[in-house]
mmCIF file of C-alpha atoms in Angstrom:
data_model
loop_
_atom_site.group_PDB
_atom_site.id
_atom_site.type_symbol
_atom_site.label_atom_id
_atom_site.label_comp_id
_atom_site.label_asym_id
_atom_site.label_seq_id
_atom_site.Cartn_x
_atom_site.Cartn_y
_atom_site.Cartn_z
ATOM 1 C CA UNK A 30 0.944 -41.109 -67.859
ATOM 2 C CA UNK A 31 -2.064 -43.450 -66.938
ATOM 3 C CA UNK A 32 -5.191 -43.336 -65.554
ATOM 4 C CA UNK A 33 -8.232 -45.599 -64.934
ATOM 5 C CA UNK A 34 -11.101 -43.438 -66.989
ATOM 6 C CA UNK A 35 -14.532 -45.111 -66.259
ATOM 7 C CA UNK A 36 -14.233 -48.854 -67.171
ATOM 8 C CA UNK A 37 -11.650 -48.336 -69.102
ATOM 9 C CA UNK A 38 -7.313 -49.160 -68.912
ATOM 10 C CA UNK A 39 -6.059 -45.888 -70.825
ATOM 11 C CA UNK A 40 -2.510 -45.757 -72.466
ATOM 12 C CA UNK A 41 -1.124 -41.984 -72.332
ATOM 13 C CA UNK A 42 1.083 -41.979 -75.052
ATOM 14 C CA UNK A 43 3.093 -38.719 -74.433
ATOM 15 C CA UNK A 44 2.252 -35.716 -77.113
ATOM 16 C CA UNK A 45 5.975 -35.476 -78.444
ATOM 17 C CA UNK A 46 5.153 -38.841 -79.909
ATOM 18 C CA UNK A 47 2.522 -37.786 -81.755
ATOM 19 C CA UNK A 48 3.980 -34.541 -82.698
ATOM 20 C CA UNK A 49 6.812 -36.599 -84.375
ATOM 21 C CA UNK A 50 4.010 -38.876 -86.545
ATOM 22 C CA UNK A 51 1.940 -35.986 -87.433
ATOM 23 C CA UNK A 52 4.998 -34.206 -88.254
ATOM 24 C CA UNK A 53 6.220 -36.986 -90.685
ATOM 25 C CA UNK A 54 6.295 -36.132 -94.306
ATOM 26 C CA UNK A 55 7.670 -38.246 -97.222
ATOM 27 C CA UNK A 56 8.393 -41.579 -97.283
ATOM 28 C CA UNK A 57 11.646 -43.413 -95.864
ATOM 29 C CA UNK A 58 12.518 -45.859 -98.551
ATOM 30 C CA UNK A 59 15.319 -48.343 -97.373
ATOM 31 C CA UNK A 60 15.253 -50.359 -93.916
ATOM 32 C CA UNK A 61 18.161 -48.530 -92.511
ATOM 33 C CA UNK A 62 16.452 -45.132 -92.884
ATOM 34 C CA UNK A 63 13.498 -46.432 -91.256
ATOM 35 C CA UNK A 64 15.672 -47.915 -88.406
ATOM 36 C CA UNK A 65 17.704 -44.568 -87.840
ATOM 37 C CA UNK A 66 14.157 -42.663 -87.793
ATOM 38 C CA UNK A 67 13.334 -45.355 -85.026
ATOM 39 C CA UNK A 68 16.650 -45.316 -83.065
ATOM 40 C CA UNK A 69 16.095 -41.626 -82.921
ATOM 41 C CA UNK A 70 13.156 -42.073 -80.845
ATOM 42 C CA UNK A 71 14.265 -44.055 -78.579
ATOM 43 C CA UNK A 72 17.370 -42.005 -77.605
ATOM 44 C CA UNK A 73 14.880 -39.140 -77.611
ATOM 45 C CA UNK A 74 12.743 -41.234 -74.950
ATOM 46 C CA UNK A 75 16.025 -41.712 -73.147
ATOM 47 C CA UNK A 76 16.724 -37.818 -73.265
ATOM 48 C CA UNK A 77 13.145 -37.479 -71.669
ATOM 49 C CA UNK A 78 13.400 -39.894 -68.912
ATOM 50 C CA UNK A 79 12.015 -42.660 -70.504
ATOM 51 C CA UNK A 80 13.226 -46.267 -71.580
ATOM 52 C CA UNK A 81 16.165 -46.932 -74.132
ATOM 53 C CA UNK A 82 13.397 -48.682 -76.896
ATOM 54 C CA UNK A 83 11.436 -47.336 -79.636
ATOM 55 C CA UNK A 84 9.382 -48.850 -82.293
ATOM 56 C CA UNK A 85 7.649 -47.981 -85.336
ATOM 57 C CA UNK A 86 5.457 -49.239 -87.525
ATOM 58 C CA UNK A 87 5.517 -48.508 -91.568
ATOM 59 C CA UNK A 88 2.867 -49.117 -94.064
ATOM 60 C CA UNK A 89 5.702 -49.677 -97.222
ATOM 61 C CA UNK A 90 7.668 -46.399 -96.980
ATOM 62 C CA UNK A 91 4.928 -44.663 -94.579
ATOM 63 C CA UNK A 92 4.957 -43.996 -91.278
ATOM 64 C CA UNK A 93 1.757 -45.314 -89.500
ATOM 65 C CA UNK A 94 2.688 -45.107 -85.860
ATOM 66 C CA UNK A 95 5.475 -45.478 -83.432
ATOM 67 C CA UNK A 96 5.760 -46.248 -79.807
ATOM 68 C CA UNK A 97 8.416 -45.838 -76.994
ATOM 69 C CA UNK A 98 8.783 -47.290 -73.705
ATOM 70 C CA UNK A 99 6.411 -46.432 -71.234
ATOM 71 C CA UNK A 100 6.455 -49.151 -68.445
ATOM 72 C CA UNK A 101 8.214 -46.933 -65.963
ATOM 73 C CA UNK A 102 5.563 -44.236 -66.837
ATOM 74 C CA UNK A 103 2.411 -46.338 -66.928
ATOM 75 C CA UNK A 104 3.347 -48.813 -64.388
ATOM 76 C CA UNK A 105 1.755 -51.572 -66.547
ATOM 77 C CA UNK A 106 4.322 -54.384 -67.862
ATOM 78 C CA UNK A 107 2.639 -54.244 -71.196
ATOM 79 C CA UNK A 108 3.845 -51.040 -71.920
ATOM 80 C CA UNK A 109 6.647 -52.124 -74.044
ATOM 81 C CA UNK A 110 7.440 -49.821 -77.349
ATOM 82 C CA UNK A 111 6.308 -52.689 -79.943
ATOM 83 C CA UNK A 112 3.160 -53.313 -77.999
ATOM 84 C CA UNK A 113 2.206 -49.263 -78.153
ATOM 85 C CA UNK A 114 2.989 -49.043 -81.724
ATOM 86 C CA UNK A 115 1.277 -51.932 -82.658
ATOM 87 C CA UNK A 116 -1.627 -51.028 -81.160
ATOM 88 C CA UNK A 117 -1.510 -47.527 -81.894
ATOM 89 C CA UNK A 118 -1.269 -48.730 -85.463
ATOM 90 C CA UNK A 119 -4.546 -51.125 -85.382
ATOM 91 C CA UNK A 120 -6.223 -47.986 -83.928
ATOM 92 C CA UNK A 121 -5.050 -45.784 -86.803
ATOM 93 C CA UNK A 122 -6.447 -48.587 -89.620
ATOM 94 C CA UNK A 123 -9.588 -49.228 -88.161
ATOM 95 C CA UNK A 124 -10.109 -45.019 -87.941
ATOM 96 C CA UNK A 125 -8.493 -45.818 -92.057
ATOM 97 C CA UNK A 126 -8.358 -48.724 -93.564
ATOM 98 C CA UNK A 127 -5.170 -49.703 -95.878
ATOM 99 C CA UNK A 128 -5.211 -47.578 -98.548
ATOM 100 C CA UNK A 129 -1.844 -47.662 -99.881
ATOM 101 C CA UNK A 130 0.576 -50.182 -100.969
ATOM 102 C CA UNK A 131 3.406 -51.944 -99.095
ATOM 103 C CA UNK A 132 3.345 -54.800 -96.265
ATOM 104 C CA UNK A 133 3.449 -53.693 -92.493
ATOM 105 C CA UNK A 134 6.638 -53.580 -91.058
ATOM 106 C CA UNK A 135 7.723 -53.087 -87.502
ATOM 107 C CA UNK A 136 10.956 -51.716 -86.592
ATOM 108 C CA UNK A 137 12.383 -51.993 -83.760
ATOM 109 C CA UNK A 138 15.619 -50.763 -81.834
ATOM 110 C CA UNK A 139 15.992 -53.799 -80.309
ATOM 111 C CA UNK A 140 15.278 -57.046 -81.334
ATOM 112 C CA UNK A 141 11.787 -58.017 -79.227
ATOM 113 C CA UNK A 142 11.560 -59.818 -75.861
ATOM 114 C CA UNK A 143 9.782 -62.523 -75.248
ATOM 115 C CA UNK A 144 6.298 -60.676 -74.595
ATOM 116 C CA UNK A 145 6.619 -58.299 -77.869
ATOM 117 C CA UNK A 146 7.376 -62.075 -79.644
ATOM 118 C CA UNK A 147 4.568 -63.720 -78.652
ATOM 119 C CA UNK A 148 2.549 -60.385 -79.539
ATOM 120 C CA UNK A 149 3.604 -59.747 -83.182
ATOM 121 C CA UNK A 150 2.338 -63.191 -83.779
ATOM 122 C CA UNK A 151 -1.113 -62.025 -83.934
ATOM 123 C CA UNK A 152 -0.705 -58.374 -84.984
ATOM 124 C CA UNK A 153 -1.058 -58.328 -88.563
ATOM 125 C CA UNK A 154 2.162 -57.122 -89.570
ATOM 126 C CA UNK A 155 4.304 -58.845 -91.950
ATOM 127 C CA UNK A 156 8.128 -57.619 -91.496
ATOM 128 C CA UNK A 157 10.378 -57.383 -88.604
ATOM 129 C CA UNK A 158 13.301 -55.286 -88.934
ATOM 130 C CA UNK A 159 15.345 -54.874 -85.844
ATOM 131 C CA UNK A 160 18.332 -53.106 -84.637
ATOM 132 C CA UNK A 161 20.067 -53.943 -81.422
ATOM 133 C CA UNK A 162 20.285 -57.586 -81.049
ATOM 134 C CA UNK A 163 19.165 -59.614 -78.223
ATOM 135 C CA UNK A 164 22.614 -60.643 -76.955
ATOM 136 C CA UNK A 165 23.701 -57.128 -76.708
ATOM 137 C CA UNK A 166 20.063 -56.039 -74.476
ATOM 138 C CA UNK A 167 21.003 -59.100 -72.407
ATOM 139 C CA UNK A 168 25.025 -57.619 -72.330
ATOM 140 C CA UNK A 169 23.969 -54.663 -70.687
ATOM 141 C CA UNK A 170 21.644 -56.231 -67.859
ATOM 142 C CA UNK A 171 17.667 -56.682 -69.836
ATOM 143 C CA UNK A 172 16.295 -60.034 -69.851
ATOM 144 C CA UNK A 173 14.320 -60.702 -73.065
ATOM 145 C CA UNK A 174 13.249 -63.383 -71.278
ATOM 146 C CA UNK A 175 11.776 -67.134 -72.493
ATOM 147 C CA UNK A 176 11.776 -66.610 -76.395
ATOM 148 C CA UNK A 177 11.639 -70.116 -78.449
ATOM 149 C CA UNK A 178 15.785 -70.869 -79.592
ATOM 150 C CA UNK A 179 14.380 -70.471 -83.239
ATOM 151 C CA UNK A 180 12.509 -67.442 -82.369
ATOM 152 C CA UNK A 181 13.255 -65.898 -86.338
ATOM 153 C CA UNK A 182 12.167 -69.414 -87.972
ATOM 154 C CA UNK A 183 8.889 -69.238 -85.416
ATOM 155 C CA UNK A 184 7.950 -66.017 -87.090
ATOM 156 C CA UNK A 185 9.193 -66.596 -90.381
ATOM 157 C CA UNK A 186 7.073 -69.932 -91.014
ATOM 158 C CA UNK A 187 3.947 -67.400 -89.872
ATOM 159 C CA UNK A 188 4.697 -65.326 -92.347
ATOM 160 C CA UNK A 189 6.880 -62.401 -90.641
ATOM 161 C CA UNK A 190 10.306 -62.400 -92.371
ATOM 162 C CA UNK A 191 12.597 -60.922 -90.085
ATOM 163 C CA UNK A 192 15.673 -58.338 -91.168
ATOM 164 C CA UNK A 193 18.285 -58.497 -87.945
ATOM 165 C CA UNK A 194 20.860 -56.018 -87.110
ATOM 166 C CA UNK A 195 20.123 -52.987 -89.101
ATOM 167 C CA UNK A 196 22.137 -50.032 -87.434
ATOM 168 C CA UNK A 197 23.045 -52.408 -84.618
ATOM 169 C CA UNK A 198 26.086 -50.059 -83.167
ATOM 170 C CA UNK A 199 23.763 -46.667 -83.373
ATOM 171 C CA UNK A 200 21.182 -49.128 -81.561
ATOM 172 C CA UNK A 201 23.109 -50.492 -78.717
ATOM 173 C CA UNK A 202 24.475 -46.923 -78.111
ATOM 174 C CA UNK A 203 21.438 -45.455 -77.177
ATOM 175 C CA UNK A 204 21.399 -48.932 -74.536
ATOM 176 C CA UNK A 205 24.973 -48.327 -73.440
ATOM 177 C CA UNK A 206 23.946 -44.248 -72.879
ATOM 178 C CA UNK A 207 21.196 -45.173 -70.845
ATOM 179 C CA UNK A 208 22.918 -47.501 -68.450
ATOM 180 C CA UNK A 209 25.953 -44.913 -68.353
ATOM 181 C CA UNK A 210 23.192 -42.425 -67.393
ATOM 182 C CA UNK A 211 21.878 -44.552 -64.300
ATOM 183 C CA UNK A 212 18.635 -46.051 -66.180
ATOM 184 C CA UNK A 213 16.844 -48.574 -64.178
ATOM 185 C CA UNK A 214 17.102 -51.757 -65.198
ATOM 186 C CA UNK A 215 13.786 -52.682 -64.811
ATOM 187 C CA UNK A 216 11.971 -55.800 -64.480
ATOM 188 C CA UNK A 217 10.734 -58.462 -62.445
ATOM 189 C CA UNK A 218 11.940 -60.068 -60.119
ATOM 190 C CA UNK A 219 13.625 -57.238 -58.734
ATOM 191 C CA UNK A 220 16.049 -59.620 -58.303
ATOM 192 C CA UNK A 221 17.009 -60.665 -62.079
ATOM 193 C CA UNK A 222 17.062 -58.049 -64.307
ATOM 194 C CA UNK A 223 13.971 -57.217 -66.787
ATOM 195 C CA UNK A 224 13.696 -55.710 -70.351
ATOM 196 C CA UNK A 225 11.617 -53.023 -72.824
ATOM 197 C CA UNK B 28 -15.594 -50.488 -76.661
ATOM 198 C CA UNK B 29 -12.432 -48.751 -78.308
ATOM 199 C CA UNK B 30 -11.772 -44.866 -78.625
ATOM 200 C CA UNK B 31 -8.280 -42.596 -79.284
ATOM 201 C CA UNK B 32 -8.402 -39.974 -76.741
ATOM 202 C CA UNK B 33 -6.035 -36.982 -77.248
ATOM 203 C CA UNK B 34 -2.630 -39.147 -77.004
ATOM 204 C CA UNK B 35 -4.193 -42.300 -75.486
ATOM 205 C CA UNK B 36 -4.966 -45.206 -76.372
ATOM 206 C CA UNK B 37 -8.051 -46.788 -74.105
ATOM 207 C CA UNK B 38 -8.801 -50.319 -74.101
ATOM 208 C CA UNK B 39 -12.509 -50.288 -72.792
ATOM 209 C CA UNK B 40 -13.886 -52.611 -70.752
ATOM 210 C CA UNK B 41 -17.702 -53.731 -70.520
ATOM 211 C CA UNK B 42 -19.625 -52.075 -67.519
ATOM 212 C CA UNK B 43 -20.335 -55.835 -66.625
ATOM 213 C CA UNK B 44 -17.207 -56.661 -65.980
ATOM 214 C CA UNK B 45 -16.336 -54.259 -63.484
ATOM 215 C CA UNK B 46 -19.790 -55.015 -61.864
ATOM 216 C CA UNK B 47 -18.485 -58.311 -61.122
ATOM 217 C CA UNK B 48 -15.301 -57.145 -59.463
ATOM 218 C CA UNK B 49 -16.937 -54.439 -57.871
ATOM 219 C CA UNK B 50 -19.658 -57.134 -56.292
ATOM 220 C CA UNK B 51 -16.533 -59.539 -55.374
ATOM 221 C CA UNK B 52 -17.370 -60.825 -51.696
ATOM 222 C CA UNK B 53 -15.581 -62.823 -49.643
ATOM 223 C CA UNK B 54 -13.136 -64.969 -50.446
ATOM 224 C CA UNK B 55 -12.433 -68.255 -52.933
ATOM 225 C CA UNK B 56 -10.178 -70.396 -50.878
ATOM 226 C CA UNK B 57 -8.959 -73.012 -53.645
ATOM 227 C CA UNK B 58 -7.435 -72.808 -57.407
ATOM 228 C CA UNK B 59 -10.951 -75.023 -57.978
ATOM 229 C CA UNK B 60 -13.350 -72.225 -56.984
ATOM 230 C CA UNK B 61 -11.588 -69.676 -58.683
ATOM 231 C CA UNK B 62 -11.833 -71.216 -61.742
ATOM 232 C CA UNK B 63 -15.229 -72.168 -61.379
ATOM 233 C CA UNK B 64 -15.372 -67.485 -61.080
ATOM 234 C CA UNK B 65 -13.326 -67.455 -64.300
ATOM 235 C CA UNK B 66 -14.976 -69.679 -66.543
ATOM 236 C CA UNK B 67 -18.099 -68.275 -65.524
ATOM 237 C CA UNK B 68 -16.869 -64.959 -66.512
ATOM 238 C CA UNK B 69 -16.173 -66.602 -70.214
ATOM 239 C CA UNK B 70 -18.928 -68.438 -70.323
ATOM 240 C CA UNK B 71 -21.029 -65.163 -70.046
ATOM 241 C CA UNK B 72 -18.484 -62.983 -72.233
ATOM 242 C CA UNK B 73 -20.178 -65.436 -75.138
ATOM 243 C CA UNK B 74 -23.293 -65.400 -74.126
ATOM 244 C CA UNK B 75 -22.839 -61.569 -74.742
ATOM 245 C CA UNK B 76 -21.246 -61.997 -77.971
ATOM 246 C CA UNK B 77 -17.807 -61.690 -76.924
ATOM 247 C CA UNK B 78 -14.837 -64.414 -77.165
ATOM 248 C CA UNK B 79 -15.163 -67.764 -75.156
ATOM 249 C CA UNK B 80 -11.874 -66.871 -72.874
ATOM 250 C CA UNK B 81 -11.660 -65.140 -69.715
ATOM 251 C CA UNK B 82 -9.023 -64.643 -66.774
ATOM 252 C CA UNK B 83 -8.704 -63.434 -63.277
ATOM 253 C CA UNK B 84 -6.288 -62.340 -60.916
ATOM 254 C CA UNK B 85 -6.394 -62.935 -57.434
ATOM 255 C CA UNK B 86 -3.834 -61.726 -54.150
ATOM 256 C CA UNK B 87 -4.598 -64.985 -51.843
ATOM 257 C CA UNK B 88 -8.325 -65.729 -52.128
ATOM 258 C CA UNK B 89 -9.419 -62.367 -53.065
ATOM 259 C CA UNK B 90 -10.352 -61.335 -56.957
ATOM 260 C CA UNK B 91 -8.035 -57.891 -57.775
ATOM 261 C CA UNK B 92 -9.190 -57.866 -61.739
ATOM 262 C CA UNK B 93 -10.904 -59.622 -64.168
ATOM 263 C CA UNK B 94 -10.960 -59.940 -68.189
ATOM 264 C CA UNK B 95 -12.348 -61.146 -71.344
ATOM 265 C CA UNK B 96 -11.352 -61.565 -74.469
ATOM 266 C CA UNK B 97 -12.383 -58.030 -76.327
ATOM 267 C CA UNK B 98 -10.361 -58.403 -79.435
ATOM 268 C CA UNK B 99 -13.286 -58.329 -81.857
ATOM 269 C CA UNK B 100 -14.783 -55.877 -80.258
ATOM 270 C CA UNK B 101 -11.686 -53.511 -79.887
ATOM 271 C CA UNK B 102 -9.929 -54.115 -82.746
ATOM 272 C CA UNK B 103 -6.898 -54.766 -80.933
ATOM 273 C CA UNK B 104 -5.113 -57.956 -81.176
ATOM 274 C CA UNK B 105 -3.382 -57.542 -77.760
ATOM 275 C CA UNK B 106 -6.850 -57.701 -75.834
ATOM 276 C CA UNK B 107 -6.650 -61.481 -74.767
ATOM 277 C CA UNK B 108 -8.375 -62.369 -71.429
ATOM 278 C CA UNK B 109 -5.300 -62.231 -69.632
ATOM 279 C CA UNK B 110 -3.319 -59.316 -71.252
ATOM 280 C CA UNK B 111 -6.888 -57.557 -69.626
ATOM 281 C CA UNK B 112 -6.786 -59.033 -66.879
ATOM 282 C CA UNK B 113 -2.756 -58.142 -65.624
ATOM 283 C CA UNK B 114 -3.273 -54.487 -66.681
ATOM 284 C CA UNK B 115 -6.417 -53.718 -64.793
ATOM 285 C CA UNK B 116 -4.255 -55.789 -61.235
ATOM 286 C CA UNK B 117 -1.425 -53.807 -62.079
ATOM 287 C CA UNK B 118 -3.597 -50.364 -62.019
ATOM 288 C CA UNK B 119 -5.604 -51.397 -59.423
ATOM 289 C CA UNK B 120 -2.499 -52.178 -57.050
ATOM 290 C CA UNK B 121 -0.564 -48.849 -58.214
ATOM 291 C CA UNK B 122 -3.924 -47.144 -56.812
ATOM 292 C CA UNK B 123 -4.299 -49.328 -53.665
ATOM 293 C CA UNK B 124 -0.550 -51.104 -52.847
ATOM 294 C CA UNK B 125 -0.248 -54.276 -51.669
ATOM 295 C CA UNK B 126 -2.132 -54.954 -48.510
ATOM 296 C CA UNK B 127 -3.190 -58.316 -48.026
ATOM 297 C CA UNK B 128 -1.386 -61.337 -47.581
ATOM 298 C CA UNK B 129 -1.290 -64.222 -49.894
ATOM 299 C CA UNK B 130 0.118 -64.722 -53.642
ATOM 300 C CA UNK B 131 -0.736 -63.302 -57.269
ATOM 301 C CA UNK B 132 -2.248 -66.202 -59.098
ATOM 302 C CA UNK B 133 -3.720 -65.283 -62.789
ATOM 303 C CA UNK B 134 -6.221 -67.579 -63.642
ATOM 304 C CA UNK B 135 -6.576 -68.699 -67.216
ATOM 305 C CA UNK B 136 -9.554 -70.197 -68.568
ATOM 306 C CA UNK B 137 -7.567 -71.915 -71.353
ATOM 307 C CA UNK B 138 -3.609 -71.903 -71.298
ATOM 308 C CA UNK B 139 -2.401 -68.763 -72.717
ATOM 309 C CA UNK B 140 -1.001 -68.190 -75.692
ATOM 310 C CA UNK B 141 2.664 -67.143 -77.068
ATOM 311 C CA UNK B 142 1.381 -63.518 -76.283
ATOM 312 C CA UNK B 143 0.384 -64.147 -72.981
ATOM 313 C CA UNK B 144 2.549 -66.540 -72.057
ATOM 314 C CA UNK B 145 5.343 -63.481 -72.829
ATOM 315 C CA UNK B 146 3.499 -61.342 -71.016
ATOM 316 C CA UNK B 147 3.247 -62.913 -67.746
ATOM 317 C CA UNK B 148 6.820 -63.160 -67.350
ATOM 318 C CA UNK B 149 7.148 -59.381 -66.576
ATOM 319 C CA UNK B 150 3.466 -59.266 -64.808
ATOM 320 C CA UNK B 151 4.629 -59.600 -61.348
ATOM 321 C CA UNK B 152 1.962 -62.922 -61.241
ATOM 322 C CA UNK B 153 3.524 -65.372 -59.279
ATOM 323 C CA UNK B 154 1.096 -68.241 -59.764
ATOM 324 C CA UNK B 155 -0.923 -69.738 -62.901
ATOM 325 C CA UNK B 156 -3.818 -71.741 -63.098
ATOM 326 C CA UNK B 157 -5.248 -73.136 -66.387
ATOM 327 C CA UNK B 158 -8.401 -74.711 -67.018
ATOM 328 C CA UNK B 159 -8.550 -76.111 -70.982
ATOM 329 C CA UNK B 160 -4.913 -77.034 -72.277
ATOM 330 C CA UNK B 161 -3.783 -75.588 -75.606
ATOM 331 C CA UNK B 162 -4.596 -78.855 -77.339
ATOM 332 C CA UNK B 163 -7.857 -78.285 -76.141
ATOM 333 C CA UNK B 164 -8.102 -74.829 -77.676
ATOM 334 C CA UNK B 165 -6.530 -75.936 -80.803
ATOM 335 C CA UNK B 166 -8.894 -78.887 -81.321
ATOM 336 C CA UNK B 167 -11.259 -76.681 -82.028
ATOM 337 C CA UNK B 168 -9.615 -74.329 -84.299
ATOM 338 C CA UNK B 169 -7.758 -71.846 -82.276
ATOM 339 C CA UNK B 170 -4.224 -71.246 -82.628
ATOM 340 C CA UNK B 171 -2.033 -71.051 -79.803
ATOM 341 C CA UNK B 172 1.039 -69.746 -80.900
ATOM 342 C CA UNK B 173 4.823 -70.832 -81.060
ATOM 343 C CA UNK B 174 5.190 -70.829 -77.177
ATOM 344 C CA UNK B 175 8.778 -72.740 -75.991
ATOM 345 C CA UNK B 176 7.877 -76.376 -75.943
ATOM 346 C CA UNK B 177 8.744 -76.234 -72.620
ATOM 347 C CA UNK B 178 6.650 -73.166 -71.703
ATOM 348 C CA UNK B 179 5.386 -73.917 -68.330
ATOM 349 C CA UNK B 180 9.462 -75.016 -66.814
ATOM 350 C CA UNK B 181 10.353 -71.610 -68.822
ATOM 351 C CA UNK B 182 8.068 -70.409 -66.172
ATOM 352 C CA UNK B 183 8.898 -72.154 -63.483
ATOM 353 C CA UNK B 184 12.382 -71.370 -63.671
ATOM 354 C CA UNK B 185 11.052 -67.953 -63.681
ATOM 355 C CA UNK B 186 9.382 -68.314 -60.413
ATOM 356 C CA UNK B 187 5.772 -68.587 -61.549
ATOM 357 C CA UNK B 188 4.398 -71.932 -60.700
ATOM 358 C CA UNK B 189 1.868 -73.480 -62.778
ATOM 359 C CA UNK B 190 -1.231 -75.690 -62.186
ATOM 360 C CA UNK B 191 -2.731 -76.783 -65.181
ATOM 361 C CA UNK B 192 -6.408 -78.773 -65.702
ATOM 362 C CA UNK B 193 -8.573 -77.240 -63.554
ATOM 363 C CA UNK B 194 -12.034 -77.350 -64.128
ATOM 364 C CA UNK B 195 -10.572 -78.264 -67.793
ATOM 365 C CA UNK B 196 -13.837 -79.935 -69.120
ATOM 366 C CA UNK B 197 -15.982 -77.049 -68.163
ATOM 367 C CA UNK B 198 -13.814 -75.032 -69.603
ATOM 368 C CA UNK B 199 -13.761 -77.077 -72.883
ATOM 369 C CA UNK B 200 -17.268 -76.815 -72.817
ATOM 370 C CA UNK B 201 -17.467 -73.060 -73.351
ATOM 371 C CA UNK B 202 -14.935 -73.441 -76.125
ATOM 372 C CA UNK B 203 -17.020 -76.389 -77.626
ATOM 373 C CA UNK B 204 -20.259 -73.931 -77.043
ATOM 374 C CA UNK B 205 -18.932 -70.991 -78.537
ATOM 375 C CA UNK B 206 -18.422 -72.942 -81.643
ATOM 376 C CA UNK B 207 -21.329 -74.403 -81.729
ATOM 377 C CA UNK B 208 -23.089 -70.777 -81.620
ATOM 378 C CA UNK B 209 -20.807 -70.127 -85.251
ATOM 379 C CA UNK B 210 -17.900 -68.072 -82.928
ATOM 380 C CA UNK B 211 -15.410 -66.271 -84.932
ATOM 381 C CA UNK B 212 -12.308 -67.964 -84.767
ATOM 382 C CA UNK B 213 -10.419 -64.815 -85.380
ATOM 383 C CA UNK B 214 -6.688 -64.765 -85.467
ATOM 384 C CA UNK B 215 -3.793 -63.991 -88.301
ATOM 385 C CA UNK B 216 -3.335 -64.711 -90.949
ATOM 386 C CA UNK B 217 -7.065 -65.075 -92.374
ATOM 387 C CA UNK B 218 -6.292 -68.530 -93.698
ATOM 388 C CA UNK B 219 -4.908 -70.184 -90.416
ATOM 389 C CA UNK B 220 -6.611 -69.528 -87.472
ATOM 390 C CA UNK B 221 -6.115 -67.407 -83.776
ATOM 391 C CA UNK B 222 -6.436 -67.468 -80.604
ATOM 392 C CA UNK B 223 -8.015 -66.112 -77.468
#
């Protein structure tokens, strides 16, 4: 899942991810479809061994990239599922620049920790839409850890506008199978409890 | 400096980075000469036509990783200093564990920003160090992000203890020079301005 190549820090992002982005045809219209697309990989990560959070990015109504969890994988704390779509996504635009209408949207099956937050800031996208709420990650033992109080306002007066809640329940079942499975709750300290 | 391999996404690193880790001797015994390391590392990551920010991590007194801004030159917005920095340590230690005594301590050349401010809560860093404050940084037309106000309690409540103003006019003075050279101020959107 990771490797130092050269000089380089590489990300593995497992094939099946891929497979599911190449595969992608059409276009998924409405926020909720885009969330249920997104919710279905992260209980597919969850089904592989991996953590209970996907993301996605979307270019309007078209699928540009998507990301799952991968810190338990990759052993890197970065390796949250916004951060690998997002990037994932910059890679894809500089191989192709924006060539079709819509803003950028991220979607995400759980609304971002404090680390994703801080990221999206700078990321170029322009929507948040998110499904599992903070509150319920917290409920079942993640820490989204230091976010500001008006985390939504933060991002909304830079431009984001933020959708909340979107398939919540389908969301924080995917969290609730996970735990019921025996997922780590992973983090740091090992002490508190940590997130994505 | 960026490539997709197969599934991967690699965040390359300049040769001369690596060079400096690799030649790493002895030890730097206080927070003051390992900043005086760090902003030499920025300092020379704009004299090669990089971003004026660069960061360190060190287990006691010895240097683990080391980072520079590469976000112009990778395309990727998540490629501060630090975010480079913590993800080379945390490879590096998953190759060689733990072995020496003393603390994790990243050291900042300029206080981070909302991004890396998230992402040092889950780094496993149990010290910061900060040379140039964000007003500093933001005096000169970077933007450092909607952190908490009360980012550095956040983490110190967190267990991460925080020293900030080290060095800090040295520090400033690579900002200030990096500007003066006509620097990119890069950030989103286009119309405000970024960060590190």
């Amino acid at each position: 899942m990771h490797a130092t190549s050269g000089n380089s820090v590489v990300l593995a992002v497992p094939a099946w991810i891929d497979e599911v982005v190449r595969g992608f045809r059409g276009a998924l219209e409405t926020d909720d479809e885009r969330m249920a697309f997104t919710v279905a990989l992260s209980k597919e990560n969850v089904e592989r061994g991996g953590g209970p959070f996907g993301a996605t990015v979307f270019l309007g109504t078209q699928l540009v990239a998507a990301g799952v969890n991968l810190v338990l994988g990759t052993g890197l704390s970065i390796a949250h599922a916004e951060i690998i779509a997002m990037m994932r996504a910059q890679r894809a635009l500089l191989d192709s620049p924006r060539s079709s209408g819509g803003r950028y949207s991220l979607v995400a099956s759980t609304e971002p920790c404090c680390q994703c937050f801080g990221a999206l800031v700078w990321s170029g996208i322009e929507h948040l839409t998110c499904g599992a709420n903070t509150a319920d990650a917290e409920a079942i033992g993640f820490d989204e850890g230091p976010k500001p109080a008006a985390w939504v306002e933060a991002l909304e007066a830079r431009g984001i506008s933020v959708t909340q809640g979107v398939r919540r329940n389908e969301a924080k079942a995917v969290l609730a199978d996970y735990v019921r499975r025996g997922g780590t709750i992973y983090g740091r300290p090992a002490t508190t409890r940590s997130r994505t």
